[in-house]
Amino acid sequence: EVQVVESGGGLVQPGGSLRLSCAASGFTFSTYWMNWVRQVPGKGLVWVSRINSDGTSTTYADSVKGRFTISRDNAKNTVYLQMNSLRAEDTAVYYCAMIVSRTIDYWGQGTLVTVSS
Amino acid sequence: QPVLTQSSSASASLGSSVKLTCTLSSGHSSYIIAWHQQQPGKAPRYLMKVEGSGSYNKGRGVPDRFSGSSSGADRYLTISNLQSEDEADYYCETWDSNSGVFGGGTKLTVL
């Protein structure tokens, strides 16, 4: 069974940093693209970043470009999101999501990031 | 970059059918989209992909009551024999230039 489990969320001050992790199991992790998607409570889904299967190509939403970095360790079946220079508007539930074929096929349960002083 | 447009809300009676629409912006009418369901307080769940041809491919365990179709730039999600657990937010998603795009979501109320 495919499982995608996020961790690393929490409370951080504006300007601070946080690293989210997403551990995957039940499939050949190194084959698939992975993504981060966020959702402000009560609002819609917003795509944040994606990384290709071997980690050589990444893309970001304009709102996080230059501040967030996505990476992966295929030996550990884990994808990461390093978030720097955090702002109040980055407060959201962050979901890890996997693409099998052309669009998202699997979602994690999410981890809440709160940026507040 | 494509834009996906969804109605903000829809409602239908228990046991009836409802058809939700996701409209692709001009120049992107051939794009594949995916539908995702988000029940209150839960993570999103993948439902199906819908091609411009109208063919659709559902995720594992998605009930037969859920189906997809397409007409021009519109992609549809039809839910038949509505159940109370179908009350949820429904999002469409597509991709362009290696970037993801979501529609604003439709809140479905089952009366």
PDB file of N, CA and C in Angstrom, chain A residues 33 35 37 39 43-47 50 57 59-60 95 99 101-110, chain B residues 32-34 36 38 42-46 49 51 60 91 93-95 97-104:
ATOM      1  N   TRP A  33       7.948  11.594  -9.575  1.00  0.00           N
ATOM      2  CA  TRP A  33       8.034  12.983  -9.169  1.00  0.00           C
ATOM      3  C   TRP A  33       7.297  13.165  -7.840  1.00  0.00           C
ATOM      4  N   ASN A  35       5.905  16.248  -4.915  1.00  0.00           N
ATOM      5  CA  ASN A  35       5.472  17.636  -4.824  1.00  0.00           C
ATOM      6  C   ASN A  35       5.164  18.046  -3.392  1.00  0.00           C
ATOM      7  N   VAL A  37       2.342  20.725  -1.699  1.00  0.00           N
ATOM      8  CA  VAL A  37       1.148  21.535  -1.944  1.00  0.00           C
ATOM      9  C   VAL A  37       0.723  22.082  -0.589  1.00  0.00           C
ATOM     10  N   GLN A  39      -2.084  24.539   1.937  1.00  0.00           N
ATOM     11  CA  GLN A  39      -3.478  24.985   2.066  1.00  0.00           C
ATOM     12  C   GLN A  39      -3.624  25.809   3.333  1.00  0.00           C
ATOM     13  N   LYS A  43      -9.079  27.696   3.077  1.00  0.00           N
ATOM     14  CA  LYS A  43      -8.863  28.146   1.698  1.00  0.00           C
ATOM     15  C   LYS A  43      -8.545  26.968   0.794  1.00  0.00           C
ATOM     16  N   GLY A  44      -8.204  27.246  -0.462  1.00  0.00           N
ATOM     17  CA  GLY A  44      -7.977  26.203  -1.446  1.00  0.00           C
ATOM     18  C   GLY A  44      -6.553  25.670  -1.465  1.00  0.00           C
ATOM     19  N   LEU A  45      -6.344  24.676  -2.324  1.00  0.00           N
ATOM     20  CA  LEU A  45      -5.033  24.058  -2.495  1.00  0.00           C
ATOM     21  C   LEU A  45      -4.159  24.918  -3.403  1.00  0.00           C
ATOM     22  N   VAL A  46      -2.875  25.015  -3.030  1.00  0.00           N
ATOM     23  CA  VAL A  46      -1.922  25.784  -3.828  1.00  0.00           C
ATOM     24  C   VAL A  46      -0.664  24.948  -4.018  1.00  0.00           C
ATOM     25  N   TRP A  47      -0.285  24.719  -5.247  1.00  0.00           N
ATOM     26  CA  TRP A  47       0.950  23.986  -5.528  1.00  0.00           C
ATOM     27  C   TRP A  47       2.153  24.840  -5.138  1.00  0.00           C
ATOM     28  N   ARG A  50       7.923  21.073  -7.011  1.00  0.00           N
ATOM     29  CA  ARG A  50       8.024  19.683  -7.435  1.00  0.00           C
ATOM     30  C   ARG A  50       9.480  19.350  -7.753  1.00  0.00           C
ATOM     31  N   SER A  57      15.975  18.053 -11.289  1.00  0.00           N
ATOM     32  CA  SER A  57      15.156  19.146 -11.794  1.00  0.00           C
ATOM     33  C   SER A  57      14.101  19.527 -10.757  1.00  0.00           C
ATOM     34  N   THR A  59      11.074  22.765  -9.662  1.00  0.00           N
ATOM     35  CA  THR A  59      10.354  23.996  -9.990  1.00  0.00           C
ATOM     36  C   THR A  59       9.608  24.475  -8.753  1.00  0.00           C
ATOM     37  N   TYR A  60       9.333  25.780  -8.738  1.00  0.00           N
ATOM     38  CA  TYR A  60       8.720  26.408  -7.566  1.00  0.00           C
ATOM     39  C   TYR A  60       7.643  27.397  -7.988  1.00  0.00           C
ATOM     40  N   TYR A  95       1.125  19.621   2.328  1.00  0.00           N
ATOM     41  CA  TYR A  95       0.910  18.245   1.914  1.00  0.00           C
ATOM     42  C   TYR A  95       2.020  17.803   0.962  1.00  0.00           C
ATOM     43  N   ILE A  99       3.258  12.115  -7.966  1.00  0.00           N
ATOM     44  CA  ILE A  99       2.746  11.972  -9.324  1.00  0.00           C
ATOM     45  C   ILE A  99       3.215  10.629  -9.886  1.00  0.00           C
ATOM     46  N   SER A 101       1.446   9.481 -12.887  1.00  0.00           N
ATOM     47  CA  SER A 101       1.284   9.726 -14.310  1.00  0.00           C
ATOM     48  C   SER A 101       0.576  11.055 -14.548  1.00  0.00           C
ATOM     49  N   ARG A 102       1.310  12.088 -14.826  1.00  0.00           N
ATOM     50  CA  ARG A 102       0.856  13.382 -15.343  1.00  0.00           C
ATOM     51  C   ARG A 102       0.158  14.297 -14.335  1.00  0.00           C
ATOM     52  N   THR A 103      -0.508  13.743 -13.325  1.00  0.00           N
ATOM     53  CA  THR A 103      -1.112  14.577 -12.288  1.00  0.00           C
ATOM     54  C   THR A 103      -0.931  13.861 -10.946  1.00  0.00           C
ATOM     55  N   ILE A 104      -1.295  14.535  -9.846  1.00  0.00           N
ATOM     56  CA  ILE A 104      -1.104  13.948  -8.520  1.00  0.00           C
ATOM     57  C   ILE A 104      -1.980  12.716  -8.349  1.00  0.00           C
ATOM     58  N   ASP A 105      -1.383  11.646  -7.834  1.00  0.00           N
ATOM     59  CA  ASP A 105      -2.102  10.395  -7.617  1.00  0.00           C
ATOM     60  C   ASP A 105      -2.238  10.013  -6.145  1.00  0.00           C
ATOM     61  N   TYR A 106      -1.313  10.468  -5.316  1.00  0.00           N
ATOM     62  CA  TYR A 106      -1.357  10.131  -3.901  1.00  0.00           C
ATOM     63  C   TYR A 106      -1.012  11.363  -3.063  1.00  0.00           C
ATOM     64  N   TRP A 107      -1.676  11.470  -1.900  1.00  0.00           N
ATOM     65  CA  TRP A 107      -1.483  12.569  -0.971  1.00  0.00           C
ATOM     66  C   TRP A 107      -1.074  12.050   0.398  1.00  0.00           C
ATOM     67  N   GLY A 108      -0.274  12.840   1.106  1.00  0.00           N
ATOM     68  CA  GLY A 108      -0.032  12.581   2.507  1.00  0.00           C
ATOM     69  C   GLY A 108      -1.121  13.203   3.352  1.00  0.00           C
ATOM     70  N   GLN A 109      -0.976  13.103   4.659  1.00  0.00           N
ATOM     71  CA  GLN A 109      -2.013  13.591   5.577  1.00  0.00           C
ATOM     72  C   GLN A 109      -1.802  15.057   5.972  1.00  0.00           C
ATOM     73  N   GLY A 110      -0.631  15.596   5.655  1.00  0.00           N
ATOM     74  CA  GLY A 110      -0.361  17.013   5.887  1.00  0.00           C
ATOM     75  C   GLY A 110       0.323  17.294   7.213  1.00  0.00           C
TER      76      GLY A 110
ATOM     77  N   ILE B  32      -5.050  17.467 -19.849  1.00  0.00           N
ATOM     78  CA  ILE B  32      -5.613  16.514 -18.896  1.00  0.00           C
ATOM     79  C   ILE B  32      -5.765  17.214 -17.545  1.00  0.00           C
ATOM     80  N   ILE B  33      -6.787  16.841 -16.792  1.00  0.00           N
ATOM     81  CA  ILE B  33      -6.933  17.352 -15.434  1.00  0.00           C
ATOM     82  C   ILE B  33      -7.170  16.168 -14.497  1.00  0.00           C
ATOM     83  N   ALA B  34      -6.978  16.405 -13.221  1.00  0.00           N
ATOM     84  CA  ALA B  34      -7.337  15.428 -12.193  1.00  0.00           C
ATOM     85  C   ALA B  34      -8.367  16.050 -11.263  1.00  0.00           C
ATOM     86  N   HIS B  36      -9.831  15.895  -7.315  1.00  0.00           N
ATOM     87  CA  HIS B  36      -9.502  15.482  -5.967  1.00  0.00           C
ATOM     88  C   HIS B  36     -10.653  15.866  -5.039  1.00  0.00           C
ATOM     89  N   GLN B  38     -11.827  16.514  -1.025  1.00  0.00           N
ATOM     90  CA  GLN B  38     -11.353  16.793   0.328  1.00  0.00           C
ATOM     91  C   GLN B  38     -12.545  16.877   1.269  1.00  0.00           C
ATOM     92  N   LYS B  42     -10.058  16.548   6.508  1.00  0.00           N
ATOM     93  CA  LYS B  42      -9.183  15.481   6.008  1.00  0.00           C
ATOM     94  C   LYS B  42      -8.258  15.989   4.910  1.00  0.00           C
ATOM     95  N   ALA B  43      -7.268  15.163   4.582  1.00  0.00           N
ATOM     96  CA  ALA B  43      -6.383  15.456   3.463  1.00  0.00           C
ATOM     97  C   ALA B  43      -7.121  15.215   2.143  1.00  0.00           C
ATOM     98  N   PRO B  44      -6.650  15.830   1.071  1.00  0.00           N
ATOM     99  CA  PRO B  44      -7.255  15.542  -0.233  1.00  0.00           C
ATOM    100  C   PRO B  44      -7.072  14.075  -0.598  1.00  0.00           C
ATOM    101  N   ARG B  45      -7.951  13.613  -1.496  1.00  0.00           N
ATOM    102  CA  ARG B  45      -7.888  12.251  -2.012  1.00  0.00           C
ATOM    103  C   ARG B  45      -8.048  12.303  -3.528  1.00  0.00           C
ATOM    104  N   TYR B  46      -7.179  11.637  -4.243  1.00  0.00           N
ATOM    105  CA  TYR B  46      -7.258  11.588  -5.703  1.00  0.00           C
ATOM    106  C   TYR B  46      -8.470  10.778  -6.127  1.00  0.00           C
ATOM    107  N   LYS B  49      -8.429  11.010 -13.271  1.00  0.00           N
ATOM    108  CA  LYS B  49      -7.920  11.897 -14.308  1.00  0.00           C
ATOM    109  C   LYS B  49      -8.942  11.922 -15.448  1.00  0.00           C
ATOM    110  N   GLU B  51      -9.276  13.127 -19.510  1.00  0.00           N
ATOM    111  CA  GLU B  51      -8.594  13.615 -20.712  1.00  0.00           C
ATOM    112  C   GLU B  51      -9.530  14.500 -21.542  1.00  0.00           C
ATOM    113  N   ARG B  60      -7.707   3.933  -7.201  1.00  0.00           N
ATOM    114  CA  ARG B  60      -8.118   2.685  -6.552  1.00  0.00           C
ATOM    115  C   ARG B  60      -9.148   2.968  -5.472  1.00  0.00           C
ATOM    116  N   TYR B  91     -11.581  19.645  -5.981  1.00  0.00           N
ATOM    117  CA  TYR B  91     -10.591  20.468  -6.676  1.00  0.00           C
ATOM    118  C   TYR B  91     -10.168  19.798  -7.979  1.00  0.00           C
ATOM    119  N   GLU B  93      -7.053  19.862 -10.999  1.00  0.00           N
ATOM    120  CA  GLU B  93      -5.613  20.113 -11.028  1.00  0.00           C
ATOM    121  C   GLU B  93      -5.088  19.812 -12.420  1.00  0.00           C
ATOM    122  N   THR B  94      -4.137  20.609 -12.881  1.00  0.00           N
ATOM    123  CA  THR B  94      -3.462  20.309 -14.128  1.00  0.00           C
ATOM    124  C   THR B  94      -2.015  20.767 -14.049  1.00  0.00           C
ATOM    125  N   TRP B  95      -1.281  20.544 -15.129  1.00  0.00           N
ATOM    126  CA  TRP B  95       0.151  20.847 -15.141  1.00  0.00           C
ATOM    127  C   TRP B  95       0.545  21.534 -16.439  1.00  0.00           C
ATOM    128  N   SER B  97       4.449  23.256 -18.049  1.00  0.00           N
ATOM    129  CA  SER B  97       5.844  23.664 -17.826  1.00  0.00           C
ATOM    130  C   SER B  97       6.350  23.216 -16.460  1.00  0.00           C
ATOM    131  N   ASN B  98       6.005  22.004 -16.108  1.00  0.00           N
ATOM    132  CA  ASN B  98       6.470  21.407 -14.850  1.00  0.00           C
ATOM    133  C   ASN B  98       5.979  22.123 -13.597  1.00  0.00           C
ATOM    134  N   SER B  99       4.918  22.903 -13.721  1.00  0.00           N
ATOM    135  CA  SER B  99       4.309  23.563 -12.570  1.00  0.00           C
ATOM    136  C   SER B  99       2.860  23.125 -12.445  1.00  0.00           C
ATOM    137  N   GLY B 100       2.422  22.926 -11.210  1.00  0.00           N
ATOM    138  CA  GLY B 100       1.050  22.510 -10.966  1.00  0.00           C
ATOM    139  C   GLY B 100       0.113  23.690 -10.804  1.00  0.00           C
ATOM    140  N   VAL B 101      -1.150  23.460 -11.137  1.00  0.00           N
ATOM    141  CA  VAL B 101      -2.180  24.484 -11.014  1.00  0.00           C
ATOM    142  C   VAL B 101      -3.440  23.830 -10.460  1.00  0.00           C
ATOM    143  N   PHE B 102      -4.066  24.482  -9.494  1.00  0.00           N
ATOM    144  CA  PHE B 102      -5.332  24.001  -8.945  1.00  0.00           C
ATOM    145  C   PHE B 102      -6.440  25.002  -9.250  1.00  0.00           C
ATOM    146  N   GLY B 103      -7.643  24.473  -9.425  1.00  0.00           N
ATOM    147  CA  GLY B 103      -8.808  25.331  -9.446  1.00  0.00           C
ATOM    148  C   GLY B 103      -9.140  25.776  -8.035  1.00  0.00           C
ATOM    149  N   GLY B 104     -10.059  26.733  -7.906  1.00  0.00           N
ATOM    150  CA  GLY B 104     -10.385  27.285  -6.612  1.00  0.00           C
ATOM    151  C   GLY B 104     -11.212  26.366  -5.730  1.00  0.00           C
TER     152      GLY B 104
END
